[in-house]
mmCIF file of C-alpha atoms and ligand atoms in Angstrom:
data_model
loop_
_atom_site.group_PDB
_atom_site.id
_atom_site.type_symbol
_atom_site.label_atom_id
_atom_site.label_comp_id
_atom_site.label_asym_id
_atom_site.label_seq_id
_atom_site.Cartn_x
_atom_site.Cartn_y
_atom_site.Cartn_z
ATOM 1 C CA UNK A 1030 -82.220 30.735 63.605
ATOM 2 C CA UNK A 1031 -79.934 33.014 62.416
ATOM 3 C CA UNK A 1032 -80.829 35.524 59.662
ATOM 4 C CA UNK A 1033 -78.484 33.577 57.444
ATOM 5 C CA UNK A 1034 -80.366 30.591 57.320
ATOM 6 C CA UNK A 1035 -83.301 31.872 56.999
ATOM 7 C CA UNK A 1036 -85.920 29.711 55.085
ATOM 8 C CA UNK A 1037 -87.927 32.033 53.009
ATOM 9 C CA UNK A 1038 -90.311 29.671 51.385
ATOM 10 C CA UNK A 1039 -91.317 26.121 52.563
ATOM 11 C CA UNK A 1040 -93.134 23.621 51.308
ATOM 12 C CA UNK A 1041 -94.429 20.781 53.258
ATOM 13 C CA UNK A 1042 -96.369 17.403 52.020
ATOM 14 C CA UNK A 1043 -97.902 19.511 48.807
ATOM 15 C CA UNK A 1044 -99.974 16.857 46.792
ATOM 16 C CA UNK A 1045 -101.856 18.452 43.559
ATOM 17 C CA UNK A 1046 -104.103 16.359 41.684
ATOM 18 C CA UNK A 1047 -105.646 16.938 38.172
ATOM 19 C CA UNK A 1048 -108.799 15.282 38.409
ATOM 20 C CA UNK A 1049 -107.590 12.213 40.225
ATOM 21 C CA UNK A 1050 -103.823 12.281 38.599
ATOM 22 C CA UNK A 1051 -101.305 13.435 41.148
ATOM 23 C CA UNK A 1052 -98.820 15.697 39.428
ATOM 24 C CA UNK A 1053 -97.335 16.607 42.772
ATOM 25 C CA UNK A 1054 -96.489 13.573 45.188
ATOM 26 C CA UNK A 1055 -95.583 14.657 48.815
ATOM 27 C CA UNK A 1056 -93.277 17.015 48.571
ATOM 28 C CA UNK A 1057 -91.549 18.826 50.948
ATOM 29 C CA UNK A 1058 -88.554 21.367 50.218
ATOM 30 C CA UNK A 1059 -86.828 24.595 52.151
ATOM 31 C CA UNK A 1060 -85.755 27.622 50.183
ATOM 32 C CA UNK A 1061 -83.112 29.431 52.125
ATOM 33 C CA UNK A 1062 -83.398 33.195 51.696
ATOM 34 C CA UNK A 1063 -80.791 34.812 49.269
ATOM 35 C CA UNK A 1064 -79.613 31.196 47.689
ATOM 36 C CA UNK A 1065 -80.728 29.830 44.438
ATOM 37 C CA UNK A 1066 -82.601 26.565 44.425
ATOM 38 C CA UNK A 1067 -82.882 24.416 41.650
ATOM 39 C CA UNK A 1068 -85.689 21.829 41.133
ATOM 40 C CA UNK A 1069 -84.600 19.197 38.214
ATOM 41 C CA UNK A 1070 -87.048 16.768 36.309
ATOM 42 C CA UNK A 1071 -87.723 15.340 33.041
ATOM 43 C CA UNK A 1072 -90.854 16.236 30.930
ATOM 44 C CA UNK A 1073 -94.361 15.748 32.936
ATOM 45 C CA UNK A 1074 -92.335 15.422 36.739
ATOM 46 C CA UNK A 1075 -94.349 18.434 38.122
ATOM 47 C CA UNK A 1076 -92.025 21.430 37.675
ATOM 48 C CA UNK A 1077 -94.440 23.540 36.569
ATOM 49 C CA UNK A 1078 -97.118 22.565 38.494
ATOM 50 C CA UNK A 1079 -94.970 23.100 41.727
ATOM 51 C CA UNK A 1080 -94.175 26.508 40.194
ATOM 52 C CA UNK A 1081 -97.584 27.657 39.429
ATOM 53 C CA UNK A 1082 -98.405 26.354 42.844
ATOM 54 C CA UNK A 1083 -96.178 28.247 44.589
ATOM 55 C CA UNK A 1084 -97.104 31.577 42.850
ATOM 56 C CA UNK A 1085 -100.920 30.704 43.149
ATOM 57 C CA UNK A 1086 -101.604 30.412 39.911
ATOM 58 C CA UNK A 1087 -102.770 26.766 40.362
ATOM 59 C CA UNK A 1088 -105.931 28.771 42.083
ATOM 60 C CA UNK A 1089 -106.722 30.794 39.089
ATOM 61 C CA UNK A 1090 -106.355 28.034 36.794
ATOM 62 C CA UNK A 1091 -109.031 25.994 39.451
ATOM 63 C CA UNK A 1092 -111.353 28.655 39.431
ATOM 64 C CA UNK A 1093 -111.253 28.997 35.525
ATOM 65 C CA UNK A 1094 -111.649 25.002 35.044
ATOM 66 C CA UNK A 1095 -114.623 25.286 37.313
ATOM 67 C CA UNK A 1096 -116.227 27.783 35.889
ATOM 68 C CA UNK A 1097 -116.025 25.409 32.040
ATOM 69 C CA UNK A 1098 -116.963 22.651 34.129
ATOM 70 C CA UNK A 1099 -113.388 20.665 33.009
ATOM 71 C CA UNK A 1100 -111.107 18.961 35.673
ATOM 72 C CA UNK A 1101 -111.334 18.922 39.173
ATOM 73 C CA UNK A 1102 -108.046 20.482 40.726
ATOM 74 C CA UNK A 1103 -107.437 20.214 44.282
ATOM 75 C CA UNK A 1104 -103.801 20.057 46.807
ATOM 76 C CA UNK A 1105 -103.223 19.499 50.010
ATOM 77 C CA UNK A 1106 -100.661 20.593 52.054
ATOM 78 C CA UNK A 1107 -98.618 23.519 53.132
ATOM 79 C CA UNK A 1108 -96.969 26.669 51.256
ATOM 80 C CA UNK A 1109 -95.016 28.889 53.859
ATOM 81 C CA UNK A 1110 -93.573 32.236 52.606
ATOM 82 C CA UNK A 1111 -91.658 34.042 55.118
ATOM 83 C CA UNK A 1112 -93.115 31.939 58.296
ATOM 84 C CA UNK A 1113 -96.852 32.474 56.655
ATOM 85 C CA UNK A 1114 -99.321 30.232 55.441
ATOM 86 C CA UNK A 1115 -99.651 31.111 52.421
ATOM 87 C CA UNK A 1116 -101.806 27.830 50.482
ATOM 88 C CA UNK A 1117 -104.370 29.670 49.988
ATOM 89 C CA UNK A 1118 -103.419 32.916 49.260
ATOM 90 C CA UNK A 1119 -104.111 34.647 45.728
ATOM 91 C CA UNK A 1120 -101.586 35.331 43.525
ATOM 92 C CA UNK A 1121 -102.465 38.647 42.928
ATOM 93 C CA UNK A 1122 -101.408 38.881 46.968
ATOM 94 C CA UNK A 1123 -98.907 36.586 46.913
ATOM 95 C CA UNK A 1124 -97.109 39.568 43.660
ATOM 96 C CA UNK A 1125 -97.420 42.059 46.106
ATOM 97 C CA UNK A 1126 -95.617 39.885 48.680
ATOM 98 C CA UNK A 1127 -92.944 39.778 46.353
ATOM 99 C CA UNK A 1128 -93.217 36.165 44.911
ATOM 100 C CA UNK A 1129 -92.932 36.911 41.129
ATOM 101 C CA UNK A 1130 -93.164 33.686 38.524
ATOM 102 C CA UNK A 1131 -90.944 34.272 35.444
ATOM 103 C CA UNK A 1132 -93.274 31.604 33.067
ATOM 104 C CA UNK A 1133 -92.196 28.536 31.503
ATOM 105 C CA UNK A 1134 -91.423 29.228 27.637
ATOM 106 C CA UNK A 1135 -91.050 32.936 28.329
ATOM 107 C CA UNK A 1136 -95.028 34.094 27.500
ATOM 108 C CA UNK A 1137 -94.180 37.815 26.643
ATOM 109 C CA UNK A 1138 -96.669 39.734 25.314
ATOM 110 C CA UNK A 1139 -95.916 39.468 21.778
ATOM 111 C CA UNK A 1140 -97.465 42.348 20.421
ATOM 112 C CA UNK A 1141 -96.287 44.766 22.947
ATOM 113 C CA UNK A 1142 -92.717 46.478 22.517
ATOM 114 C CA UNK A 1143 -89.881 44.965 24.978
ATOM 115 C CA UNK A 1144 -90.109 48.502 26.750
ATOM 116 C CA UNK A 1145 -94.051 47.888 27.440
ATOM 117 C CA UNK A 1146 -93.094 44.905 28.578
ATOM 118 C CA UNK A 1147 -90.849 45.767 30.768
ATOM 119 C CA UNK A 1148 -93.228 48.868 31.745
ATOM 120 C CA UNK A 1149 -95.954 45.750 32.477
ATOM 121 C CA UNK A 1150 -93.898 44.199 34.683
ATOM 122 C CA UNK A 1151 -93.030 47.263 36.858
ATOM 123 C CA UNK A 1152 -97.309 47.473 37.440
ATOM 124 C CA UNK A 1153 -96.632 46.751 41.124
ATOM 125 C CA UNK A 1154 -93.779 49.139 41.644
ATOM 126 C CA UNK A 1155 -93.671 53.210 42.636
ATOM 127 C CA UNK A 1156 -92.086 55.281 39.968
ATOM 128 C CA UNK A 1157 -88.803 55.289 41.551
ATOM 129 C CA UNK A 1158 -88.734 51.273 41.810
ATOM 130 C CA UNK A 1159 -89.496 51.232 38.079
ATOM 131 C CA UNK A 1160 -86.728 53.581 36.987
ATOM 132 C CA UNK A 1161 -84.411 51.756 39.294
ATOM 133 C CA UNK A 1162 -85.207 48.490 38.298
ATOM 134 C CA UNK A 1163 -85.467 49.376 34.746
ATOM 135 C CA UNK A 1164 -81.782 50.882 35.073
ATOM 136 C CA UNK A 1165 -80.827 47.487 36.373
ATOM 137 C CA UNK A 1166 -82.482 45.265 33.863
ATOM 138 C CA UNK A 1167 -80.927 46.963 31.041
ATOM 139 C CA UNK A 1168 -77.467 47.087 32.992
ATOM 140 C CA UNK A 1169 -77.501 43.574 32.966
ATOM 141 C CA UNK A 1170 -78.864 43.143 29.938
ATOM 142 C CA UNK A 1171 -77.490 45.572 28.022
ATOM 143 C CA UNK A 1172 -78.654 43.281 24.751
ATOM 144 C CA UNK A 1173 -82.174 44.992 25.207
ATOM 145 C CA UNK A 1174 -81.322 48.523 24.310
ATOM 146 C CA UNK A 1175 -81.592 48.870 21.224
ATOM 147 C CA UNK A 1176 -84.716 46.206 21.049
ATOM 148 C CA UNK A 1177 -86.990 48.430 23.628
ATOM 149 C CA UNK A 1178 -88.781 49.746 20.917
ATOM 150 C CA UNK A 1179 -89.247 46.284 19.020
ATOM 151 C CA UNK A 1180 -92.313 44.099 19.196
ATOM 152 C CA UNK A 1181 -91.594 41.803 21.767
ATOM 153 C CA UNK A 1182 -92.679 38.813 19.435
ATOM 154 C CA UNK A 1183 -90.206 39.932 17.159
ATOM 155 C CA UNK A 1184 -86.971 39.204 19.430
ATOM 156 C CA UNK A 1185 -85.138 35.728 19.326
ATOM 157 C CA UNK A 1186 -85.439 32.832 21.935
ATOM 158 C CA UNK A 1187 -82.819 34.578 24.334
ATOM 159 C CA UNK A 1188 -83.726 38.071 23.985
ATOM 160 C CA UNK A 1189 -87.481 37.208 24.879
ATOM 161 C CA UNK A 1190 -86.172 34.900 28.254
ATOM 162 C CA UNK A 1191 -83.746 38.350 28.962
ATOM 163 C CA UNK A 1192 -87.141 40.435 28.278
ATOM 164 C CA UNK A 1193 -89.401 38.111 30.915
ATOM 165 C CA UNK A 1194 -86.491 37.907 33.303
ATOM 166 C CA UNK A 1195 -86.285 41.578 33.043
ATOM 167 C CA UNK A 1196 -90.261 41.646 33.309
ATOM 168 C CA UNK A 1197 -89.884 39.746 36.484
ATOM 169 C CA UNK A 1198 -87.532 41.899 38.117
ATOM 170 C CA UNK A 1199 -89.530 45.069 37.514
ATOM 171 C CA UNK A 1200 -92.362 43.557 39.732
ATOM 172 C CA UNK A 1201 -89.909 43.740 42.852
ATOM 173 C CA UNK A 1202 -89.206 40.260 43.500
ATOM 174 C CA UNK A 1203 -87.922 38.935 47.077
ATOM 175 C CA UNK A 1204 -88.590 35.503 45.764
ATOM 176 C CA UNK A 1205 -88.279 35.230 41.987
ATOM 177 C CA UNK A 1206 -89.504 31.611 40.512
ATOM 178 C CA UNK A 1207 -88.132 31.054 36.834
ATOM 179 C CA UNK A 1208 -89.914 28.085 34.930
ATOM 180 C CA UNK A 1209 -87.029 26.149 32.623
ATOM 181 C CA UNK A 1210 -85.594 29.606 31.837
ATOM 182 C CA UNK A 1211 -83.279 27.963 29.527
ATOM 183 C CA UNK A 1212 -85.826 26.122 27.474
ATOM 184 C CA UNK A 1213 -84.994 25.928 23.892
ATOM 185 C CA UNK A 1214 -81.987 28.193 24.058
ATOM 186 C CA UNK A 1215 -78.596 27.837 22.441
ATOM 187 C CA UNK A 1216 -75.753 26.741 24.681
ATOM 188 C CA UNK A 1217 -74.078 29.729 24.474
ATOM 189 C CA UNK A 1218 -77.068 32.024 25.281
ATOM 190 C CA UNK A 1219 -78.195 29.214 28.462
ATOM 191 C CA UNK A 1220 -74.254 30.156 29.565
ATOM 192 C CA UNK A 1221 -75.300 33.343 29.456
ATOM 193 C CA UNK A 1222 -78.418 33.405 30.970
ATOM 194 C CA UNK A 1223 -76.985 31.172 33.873
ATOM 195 C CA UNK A 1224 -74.597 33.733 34.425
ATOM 196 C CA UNK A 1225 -77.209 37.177 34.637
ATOM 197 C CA UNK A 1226 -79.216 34.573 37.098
ATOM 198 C CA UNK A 1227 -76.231 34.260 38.915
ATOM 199 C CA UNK A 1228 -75.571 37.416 39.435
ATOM 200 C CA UNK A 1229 -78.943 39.053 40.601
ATOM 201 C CA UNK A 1230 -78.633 36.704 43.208
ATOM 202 C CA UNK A 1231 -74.931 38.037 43.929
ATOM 203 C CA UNK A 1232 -75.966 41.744 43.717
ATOM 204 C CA UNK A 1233 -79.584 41.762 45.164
ATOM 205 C CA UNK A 1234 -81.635 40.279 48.492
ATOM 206 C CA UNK A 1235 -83.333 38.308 45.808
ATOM 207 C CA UNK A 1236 -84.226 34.680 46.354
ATOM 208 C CA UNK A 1237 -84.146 31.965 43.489
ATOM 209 C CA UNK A 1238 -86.146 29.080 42.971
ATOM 210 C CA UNK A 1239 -85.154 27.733 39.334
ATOM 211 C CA UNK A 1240 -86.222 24.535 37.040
ATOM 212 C CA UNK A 1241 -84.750 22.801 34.823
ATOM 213 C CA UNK A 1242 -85.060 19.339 33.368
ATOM 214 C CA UNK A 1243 -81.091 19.384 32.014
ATOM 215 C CA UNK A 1244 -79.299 20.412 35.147
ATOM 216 C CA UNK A 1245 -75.881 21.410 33.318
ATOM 217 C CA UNK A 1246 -76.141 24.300 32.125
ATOM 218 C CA UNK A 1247 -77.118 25.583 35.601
ATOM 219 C CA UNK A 1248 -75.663 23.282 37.925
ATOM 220 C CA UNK A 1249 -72.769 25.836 38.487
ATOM 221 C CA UNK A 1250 -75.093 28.356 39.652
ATOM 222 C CA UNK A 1251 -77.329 26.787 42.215
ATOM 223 C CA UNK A 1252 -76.965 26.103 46.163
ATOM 224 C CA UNK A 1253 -79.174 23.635 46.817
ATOM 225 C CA UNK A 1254 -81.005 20.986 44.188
ATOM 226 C CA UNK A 1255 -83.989 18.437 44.166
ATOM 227 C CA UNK A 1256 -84.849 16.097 41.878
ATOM 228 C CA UNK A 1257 -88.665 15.479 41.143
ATOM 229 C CA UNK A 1258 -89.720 12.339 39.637
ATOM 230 C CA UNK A 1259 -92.822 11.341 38.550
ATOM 231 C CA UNK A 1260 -94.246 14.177 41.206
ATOM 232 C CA UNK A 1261 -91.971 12.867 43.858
ATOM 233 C CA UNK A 1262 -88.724 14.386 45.450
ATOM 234 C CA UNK A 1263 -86.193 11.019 44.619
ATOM 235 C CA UNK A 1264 -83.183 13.481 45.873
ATOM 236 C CA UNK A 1265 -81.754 16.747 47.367
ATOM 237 C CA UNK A 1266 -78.746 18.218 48.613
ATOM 238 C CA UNK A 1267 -75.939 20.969 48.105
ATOM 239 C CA UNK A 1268 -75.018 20.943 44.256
ATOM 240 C CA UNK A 1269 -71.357 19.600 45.498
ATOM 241 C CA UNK A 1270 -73.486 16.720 47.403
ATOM 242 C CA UNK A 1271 -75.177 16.108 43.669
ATOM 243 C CA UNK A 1272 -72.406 16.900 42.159
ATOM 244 C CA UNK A 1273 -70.379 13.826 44.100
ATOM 245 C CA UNK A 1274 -72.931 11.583 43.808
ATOM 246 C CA UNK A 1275 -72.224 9.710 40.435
ATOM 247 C CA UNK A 1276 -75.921 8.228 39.960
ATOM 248 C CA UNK A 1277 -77.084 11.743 39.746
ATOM 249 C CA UNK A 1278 -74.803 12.545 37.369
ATOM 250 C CA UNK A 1279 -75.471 10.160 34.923
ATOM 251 C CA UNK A 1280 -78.635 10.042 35.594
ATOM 252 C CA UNK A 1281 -79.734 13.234 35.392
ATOM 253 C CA UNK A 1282 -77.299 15.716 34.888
ATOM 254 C CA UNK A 1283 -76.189 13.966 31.798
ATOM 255 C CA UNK A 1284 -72.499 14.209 32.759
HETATM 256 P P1 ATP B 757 -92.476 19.997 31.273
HETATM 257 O O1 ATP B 757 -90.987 19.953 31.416
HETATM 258 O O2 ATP B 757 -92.986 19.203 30.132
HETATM 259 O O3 ATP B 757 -93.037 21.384 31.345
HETATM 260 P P2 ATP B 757 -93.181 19.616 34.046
HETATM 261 O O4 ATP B 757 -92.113 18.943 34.834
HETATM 262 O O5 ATP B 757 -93.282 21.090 34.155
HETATM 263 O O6 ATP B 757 -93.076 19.188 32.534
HETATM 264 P P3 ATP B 757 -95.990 19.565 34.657
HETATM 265 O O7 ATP B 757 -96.320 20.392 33.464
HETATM 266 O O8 ATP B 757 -96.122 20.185 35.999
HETATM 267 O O9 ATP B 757 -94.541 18.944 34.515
HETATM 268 O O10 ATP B 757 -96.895 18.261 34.610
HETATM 269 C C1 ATP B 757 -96.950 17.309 35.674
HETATM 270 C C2 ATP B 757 -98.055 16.314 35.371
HETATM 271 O O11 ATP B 757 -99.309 16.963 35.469
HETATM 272 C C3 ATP B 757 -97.978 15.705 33.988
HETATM 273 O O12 ATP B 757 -98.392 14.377 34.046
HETATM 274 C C4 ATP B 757 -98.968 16.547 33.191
HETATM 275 O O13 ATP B 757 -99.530 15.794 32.125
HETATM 276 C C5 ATP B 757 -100.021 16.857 34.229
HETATM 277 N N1 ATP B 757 -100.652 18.157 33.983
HETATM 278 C C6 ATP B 757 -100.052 19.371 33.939
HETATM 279 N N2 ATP B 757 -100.944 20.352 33.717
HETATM 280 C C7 ATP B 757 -102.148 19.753 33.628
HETATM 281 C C8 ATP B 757 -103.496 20.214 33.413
HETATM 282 N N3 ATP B 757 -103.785 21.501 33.270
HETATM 283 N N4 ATP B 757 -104.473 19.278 33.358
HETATM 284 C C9 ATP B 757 -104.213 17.973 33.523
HETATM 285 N N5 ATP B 757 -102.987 17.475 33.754
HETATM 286 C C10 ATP B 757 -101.971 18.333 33.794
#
């Protein structure tokens, strides 16, 4: 295969079950390296679940519901990062490999001043990644500049999703996972936001797997796109493939 179409992450047959609910039904999807993927879904299709599963958070949250003695929550399946198995894998490992989760509904540390934040972030990275990176961030977000000294708490909707993008870059990403980064945002700062995505996929190696559950706003942006329903992959293709396909439209891209 050429290095072009190289598949950095794959996913084969994942089922994840809360207690006996399945939240993830058989799915199977290929991420190709240095392309943005989108995954689409209403409320409760398995987004986040997928997400948390692919960063390895699902095994945290296990351990933790264990250790209360609260739901059972097992998967089966395969997670392949760069050719490796990787299922199993902790996600304090699976950082340092360079998968990175940007969090559904932002989760900053609220009390902590964008710059520690940002300084959090960089935790995995030598000195002269942090600098770098930090250079970057606020090059492409040039909004934060004048916040780094704010609490983070204190910054609006879109400043906050800038700060845990930002965040997420600092830990070196070579596959960076953002959870409905547009969540709750006004259209004009989701335009925005699409467009920063956008371009650290233009002007880094980084790899994109994004969610949504309104596919607009980001459709413009992506390479690739499946729908989850209900747990299940119902579609997939190149966004001009969803894009031509006028049941998808209506039906979920609300065009
Ligand atoms: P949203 O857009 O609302 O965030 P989502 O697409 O991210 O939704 P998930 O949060 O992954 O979907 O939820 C998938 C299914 O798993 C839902 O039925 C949800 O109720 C269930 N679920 C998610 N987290 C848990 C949990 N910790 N315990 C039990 N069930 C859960």
């Amino acid at each position: 295969m050429s290095p072009q179409n190289e598949i950095l992450l794959e996913v084969k047959d994942l089922m994840v079950f809360y207690e006996n609910a399945v939240a993830i039904n058989n799915v199977s999807l290929r991420c190709q390296k240095g392309k943005i993927t989108g995954i689409f879904g209403a409320n409760s299709a398995g987004k986040s679940t997928l997400m948390s599963t692919i960063a390895g958070l699902i095994l945290d949250l296990k351990k933790k519901e264990e250790r209360k003695g609260g739901e059972r929550i097992s998967w089966f399946g395969e997670i392949k990062f760069r050719g490796k198995d990787i299922t199993n894998v902790e996600p304090f490992e699976r950082a340092s490999m360079g998968i990175i989760l940007c969090p559904e509904r932002r989760q900053v540390f609220p009390e902590s001043t964008a710059l520690e934040n940002l300084k959090i972030g960089g935790y995995l990275a030598t000195k002269e990644q942090a600098r770098t990176s930090l250079e970057y961030v606020l090059d492409l977000f040039p909004e934060l500049k004048p916040l780094l000294k704010r609490e983070a708490g204190f910054l609006s909707g879109g400043e906050q999703q800038m700060l845990a993008t930002g965040r997420a870059l600092m830990a070196q990403p070579k596959l960076l996972l953002l959870d409905e980064p547009l969540l709750g945002l006004a259209p004009s700062v989701e335009a925005r936001l699409a467009k920063a995505i956008k371009k650290i996929n233009e002007q880094t190696d980084i790899t994109v797997v994004l969610s949504e559950q309104y596919a607009r706003p980001v459709f413009p942006i992506i390479d690739h796109g499946y729908v989850l329903e209900n747990g299940s992959v119902v579609l997939d293709g190149t966004s001009e493939e969803l894009m031509n396909n006028p049941d998808v439209l209506s039906a979920y891209f609300g065009i």
